[in-house]
Amino acid sequence: MACYAAPGEEFTFYEIDPLVERIARDPRYFTFLRDCSPAVRVVLGDARISLKNVPDRFYGMLVLDAFSADAVPVHLLTREAVQLYLSKLFDHGILVFHISSRYLDLQKVLGNVASDAGLVPMVENDTTDIQAGKLPSRWVVMARTKDDLGKLVGDLRWNSLKSDPRSRVWTDDYSSILTVFVWD
């Protein structure tokens, strides 16, 4: 992500594990922060808690990439979390979720949360061949309006993400990991 920064753009990474930052900054392992975004800011701690300290309408985009491991931080996918994210975004900002997982299908969770918040969600299932040096991935974007999603709306790789009326919206008081578990 650090290498996507264009001149004049500022990136802030929220990382819960201080060891991850140390490894990311150690040139024996990675040089992306040093080479691509040397002024990058890393905020240590839980992102949802840390975001509360950020002024409203501060970011143009929030990218959440915390869902591919075996332990999913459910509190980042709730109605209340998305409301917090929206308060920190510019009026035309977008939310991006990387939800690749072998064990969980989080699409309907995000579809329901987006519908509940009145957002326009889209999903892309990148099924790139592993032999191309890349693993398949799944991404969800959401914004307040279709226009805010720009060129993604006409991109054939991106599809509308529907809500699932049979499933409840995840909140800080309700979530069910069993409803999204991939059983095959």
mmCIF file of C-alpha atoms in Angstrom:
data_model
loop_
_atom_site.group_PDB
_atom_site.id
_atom_site.type_symbol
_atom_site.label_atom_id
_atom_site.label_comp_id
_atom_site.label_asym_id
_atom_site.label_seq_id
_atom_site.Cartn_x
_atom_site.Cartn_y
_atom_site.Cartn_z
ATOM 1 C CA MET A 1 0.000 0.000 0.000
ATOM 2 C CA ALA A 2 2.812 2.426 0.797
ATOM 3 C CA CYS A 3 3.927 2.381 -2.831
ATOM 4 C CA TYR A 4 0.559 3.638 -4.063
ATOM 5 C CA ALA A 5 1.216 7.038 -2.489
ATOM 6 C CA ALA A 6 1.441 9.762 -5.114
ATOM 7 C CA PRO A 7 3.443 12.940 -4.506
ATOM 8 C CA GLY A 8 1.613 15.101 -2.004
ATOM 9 C CA GLU A 9 -0.460 12.248 -0.596
ATOM 10 C CA GLU A 10 -0.133 11.241 3.021
ATOM 11 C CA PHE A 11 -0.656 7.706 4.254
ATOM 12 C CA THR A 12 -1.346 6.667 7.824
ATOM 13 C CA PHE A 13 -1.174 3.008 8.776
ATOM 14 C CA TYR A 14 -2.986 1.769 11.853
ATOM 15 C CA GLU A 15 -1.316 -1.325 13.284
ATOM 16 C CA ILE A 16 -2.237 -3.146 16.449
ATOM 17 C CA ASP A 17 1.023 -5.104 16.748
ATOM 18 C CA PRO A 18 4.243 -3.104 17.336
ATOM 19 C CA LEU A 19 6.280 -6.056 16.045
ATOM 20 C CA VAL A 20 4.615 -5.733 12.633
ATOM 21 C CA GLU A 21 5.776 -2.116 12.367
ATOM 22 C CA ARG A 22 9.324 -3.038 13.403
ATOM 23 C CA ILE A 23 9.444 -5.760 10.745
ATOM 24 C CA ALA A 24 7.953 -3.416 8.101
ATOM 25 C CA ARG A 25 10.659 -0.830 8.834
ATOM 26 C CA ASP A 26 13.548 -3.323 8.961
ATOM 27 C CA PRO A 27 15.316 -3.139 5.549
ATOM 28 C CA ARG A 28 16.474 -6.747 5.944
ATOM 29 C CA TYR A 29 12.852 -7.752 5.327
ATOM 30 C CA PHE A 30 11.000 -4.870 3.659
ATOM 31 C CA THR A 31 11.847 -1.500 2.152
ATOM 32 C CA PHE A 32 8.396 -0.327 1.031
ATOM 33 C CA LEU A 33 7.941 2.224 3.817
ATOM 34 C CA ARG A 34 11.459 3.581 3.381
ATOM 35 C CA ASP A 35 11.461 3.624 -0.429
ATOM 36 C CA CYS A 36 7.861 4.468 -1.294
ATOM 37 C CA SER A 37 6.493 6.547 1.520
ATOM 38 C CA PRO A 38 9.302 7.681 3.804
ATOM 39 C CA ALA A 39 7.099 10.138 5.698
ATOM 40 C CA VAL A 40 4.411 7.531 6.354
ATOM 41 C CA ARG A 41 2.822 7.711 9.746
ATOM 42 C CA VAL A 42 2.158 4.539 11.728
ATOM 43 C CA VAL A 43 -0.299 4.711 14.606
ATOM 44 C CA LEU A 44 0.070 1.804 16.998
ATOM 45 C CA GLY A 45 -3.047 0.415 18.620
ATOM 46 C CA ASP A 46 -6.489 -0.776 17.660
ATOM 47 C CA ALA A 47 -7.522 1.153 14.534
ATOM 48 C CA ARG A 48 -11.111 1.670 15.590
ATOM 49 C CA ILE A 49 -10.093 3.146 18.917
ATOM 50 C CA SER A 50 -7.296 5.218 17.363
ATOM 51 C CA LEU A 51 -9.595 6.627 14.658
ATOM 52 C CA LYS A 52 -11.711 8.279 17.332
ATOM 53 C CA ASN A 53 -8.822 10.740 17.818
ATOM 54 C CA VAL A 54 -8.783 11.764 14.129
ATOM 55 C CA PRO A 55 -10.697 14.905 13.099
ATOM 56 C CA ASP A 56 -13.927 14.309 11.177
ATOM 57 C CA ARG A 57 -13.702 14.456 7.370
ATOM 58 C CA PHE A 58 -9.946 13.926 7.504
ATOM 59 C CA TYR A 59 -9.434 11.049 5.020
ATOM 60 C CA GLY A 60 -10.344 10.554 1.370
ATOM 61 C CA MET A 61 -10.118 6.786 1.668
ATOM 62 C CA LEU A 62 -9.917 4.202 4.415
ATOM 63 C CA VAL A 63 -8.560 0.768 3.514
ATOM 64 C CA LEU A 64 -9.241 -2.002 6.003
ATOM 65 C CA ASP A 65 -7.008 -5.031 5.575
ATOM 66 C CA ALA A 66 -7.412 -7.056 8.749
ATOM 67 C CA PHE A 67 -9.656 -9.933 7.730
ATOM 68 C CA SER A 68 -7.546 -12.580 5.990
ATOM 69 C CA ALA A 69 -6.186 -14.297 9.104
ATOM 70 C CA ASP A 70 -7.905 -16.985 11.127
ATOM 71 C CA ALA A 71 -8.963 -14.475 13.789
ATOM 72 C CA VAL A 72 -11.238 -11.791 12.386
ATOM 73 C CA PRO A 73 -11.583 -8.478 14.254
ATOM 74 C CA VAL A 74 -15.384 -8.483 14.119
ATOM 75 C CA HIS A 75 -15.566 -5.050 15.787
ATOM 76 C CA LEU A 76 -14.204 -3.529 12.545
ATOM 77 C CA LEU A 77 -17.227 -4.793 10.556
ATOM 78 C CA THR A 78 -20.154 -3.509 12.587
ATOM 79 C CA ARG A 79 -22.766 -0.826 12.024
ATOM 80 C CA GLU A 80 -21.058 1.364 14.608
ATOM 81 C CA ALA A 81 -17.603 0.866 13.084
ATOM 82 C CA VAL A 82 -18.822 1.867 9.618
ATOM 83 C CA GLN A 83 -20.509 4.954 11.084
ATOM 84 C CA LEU A 84 -17.170 5.914 12.664
ATOM 85 C CA TYR A 85 -15.340 5.391 9.350
ATOM 86 C CA LEU A 86 -17.883 7.531 7.519
ATOM 87 C CA SER A 87 -17.436 10.347 10.016
ATOM 88 C CA LYS A 88 -13.684 10.355 9.296
ATOM 89 C CA LEU A 89 -14.096 10.395 5.494
ATOM 90 C CA PHE A 90 -14.509 13.369 3.206
ATOM 91 C CA ASP A 91 -18.076 13.670 1.914
ATOM 92 C CA HIS A 92 -17.097 11.810 -1.266
ATOM 93 C CA GLY A 93 -14.620 9.431 0.380
ATOM 94 C CA ILE A 94 -14.646 5.672 -0.013
ATOM 95 C CA LEU A 95 -14.212 2.660 2.241
ATOM 96 C CA VAL A 96 -12.195 -0.295 0.962
ATOM 97 C CA PHE A 97 -12.182 -3.711 2.629
ATOM 98 C CA HIS A 98 -9.789 -6.528 1.749
ATOM 99 C CA ILE A 99 -11.755 -9.615 2.802
ATOM 100 C CA SER A 100 -9.843 -12.506 1.247
ATOM 101 C CA SER A 101 -10.186 -15.564 3.425
ATOM 102 C CA ARG A 102 -10.188 -19.312 2.955
ATOM 103 C CA TYR A 103 -12.474 -19.752 5.945
ATOM 104 C CA LEU A 104 -14.912 -16.839 5.999
ATOM 105 C CA ASP A 105 -17.166 -15.175 3.435
ATOM 106 C CA LEU A 106 -17.635 -11.636 4.715
ATOM 107 C CA GLN A 107 -19.466 -10.320 1.635
ATOM 108 C CA LYS A 108 -22.952 -10.548 3.108
ATOM 109 C CA VAL A 109 -21.784 -8.921 6.347
ATOM 110 C CA LEU A 110 -20.518 -5.914 4.393
ATOM 111 C CA GLY A 111 -23.509 -5.943 2.061
ATOM 112 C CA ASN A 112 -25.839 -5.740 5.059
ATOM 113 C CA VAL A 113 -23.802 -3.072 6.848
ATOM 114 C CA ALA A 114 -23.637 -1.004 3.649
ATOM 115 C CA SER A 115 -27.374 -1.326 3.060
ATOM 116 C CA ASP A 116 -28.078 -0.387 6.667
ATOM 117 C CA ALA A 117 -25.912 2.744 6.286
ATOM 118 C CA GLY A 118 -27.415 3.695 2.908
ATOM 119 C CA LEU A 119 -24.111 3.124 1.110
ATOM 120 C CA VAL A 120 -23.385 1.834 -2.385
ATOM 121 C CA PRO A 121 -21.235 -1.329 -2.124
ATOM 122 C CA MET A 122 -19.369 -3.182 -4.858
ATOM 123 C CA VAL A 123 -17.295 -6.357 -4.757
ATOM 124 C CA GLU A 124 -14.418 -7.630 -6.858
ATOM 125 C CA ASN A 125 -13.292 -11.230 -6.813
ATOM 126 C CA ASP A 126 -9.812 -11.214 -8.300
ATOM 127 C CA THR A 127 -9.303 -14.812 -9.347
ATOM 128 C CA THR A 128 -5.810 -14.250 -10.706
ATOM 129 C CA ASP A 129 -3.955 -17.452 -11.419
ATOM 130 C CA ILE A 130 -1.528 -18.336 -8.625
ATOM 131 C CA GLN A 131 1.098 -19.055 -11.283
ATOM 132 C CA ALA A 132 1.074 -15.348 -12.154
ATOM 133 C CA GLY A 133 2.747 -14.757 -8.775
ATOM 134 C CA LYS A 134 -0.401 -13.476 -7.103
ATOM 135 C CA LEU A 135 -3.027 -15.098 -4.917
ATOM 136 C CA PRO A 136 -6.731 -14.605 -5.546
ATOM 137 C CA SER A 137 -8.281 -11.818 -3.498
ATOM 138 C CA ARG A 138 -11.664 -10.332 -2.653
ATOM 139 C CA TRP A 139 -12.276 -6.615 -2.214
ATOM 140 C CA VAL A 140 -15.342 -4.616 -1.217
ATOM 141 C CA VAL A 141 -15.655 -0.866 -1.747
ATOM 142 C CA MET A 142 -18.464 1.321 -0.506
ATOM 143 C CA ALA A 143 -19.326 4.973 -0.763
ATOM 144 C CA ARG A 144 -22.216 7.319 -0.151
ATOM 145 C CA THR A 145 -23.096 7.553 -3.858
ATOM 146 C CA LYS A 146 -22.425 5.624 -7.036
ATOM 147 C CA ASP A 147 -20.594 8.641 -8.459
ATOM 148 C CA ASP A 148 -18.132 8.501 -5.557
ATOM 149 C CA LEU A 149 -16.994 5.074 -6.818
ATOM 150 C CA GLY A 150 -15.900 6.608 -10.121
ATOM 151 C CA LYS A 151 -14.613 4.226 -12.788
ATOM 152 C CA LEU A 152 -15.270 1.123 -10.681
ATOM 153 C CA VAL A 153 -18.960 1.395 -11.562
ATOM 154 C CA GLY A 154 -18.253 0.676 -15.246
ATOM 155 C CA ASP A 155 -15.451 -1.823 -14.631
ATOM 156 C CA LEU A 156 -16.643 -5.349 -15.462
ATOM 157 C CA ARG A 157 -14.474 -6.806 -12.692
ATOM 158 C CA TRP A 158 -16.629 -5.044 -10.090
ATOM 159 C CA ASN A 159 -20.195 -6.087 -9.262
ATOM 160 C CA SER A 160 -22.919 -4.661 -7.065
ATOM 161 C CA LEU A 161 -22.919 -6.201 -3.616
ATOM 162 C CA LYS A 162 -26.378 -7.040 -2.387
ATOM 163 C CA SER A 163 -27.552 -7.293 1.178
ATOM 164 C CA ASP A 164 -28.854 -10.584 2.562
ATOM 165 C CA PRO A 165 -32.231 -9.993 4.229
ATOM 166 C CA ARG A 166 -31.979 -13.417 5.906
ATOM 167 C CA SER A 167 -28.996 -12.211 7.964
ATOM 168 C CA ARG A 168 -28.919 -9.586 10.676
ATOM 169 C CA VAL A 169 -26.698 -6.535 10.449
ATOM 170 C CA TRP A 170 -23.625 -6.975 12.608
ATOM 171 C CA THR A 171 -23.474 -4.477 15.446
ATOM 172 C CA ASP A 172 -21.299 -4.001 18.483
ATOM 173 C CA ASP A 173 -23.887 -6.125 20.311
ATOM 174 C CA TYR A 174 -24.436 -8.825 17.668
ATOM 175 C CA SER A 175 -22.295 -10.825 15.273
ATOM 176 C CA SER A 176 -22.253 -14.480 14.284
ATOM 177 C CA ILE A 177 -19.093 -15.905 12.829
ATOM 178 C CA LEU A 178 -20.919 -19.185 12.142
ATOM 179 C CA THR A 179 -23.100 -17.453 9.534
ATOM 180 C CA VAL A 180 -20.062 -16.559 7.419
ATOM 181 C CA PHE A 181 -17.952 -19.672 7.889
ATOM 182 C CA VAL A 182 -17.088 -21.485 4.647
ATOM 183 C CA TRP A 183 -18.006 -25.086 5.396
ATOM 184 C CA ASP A 184 -16.479 -26.898 2.359
#
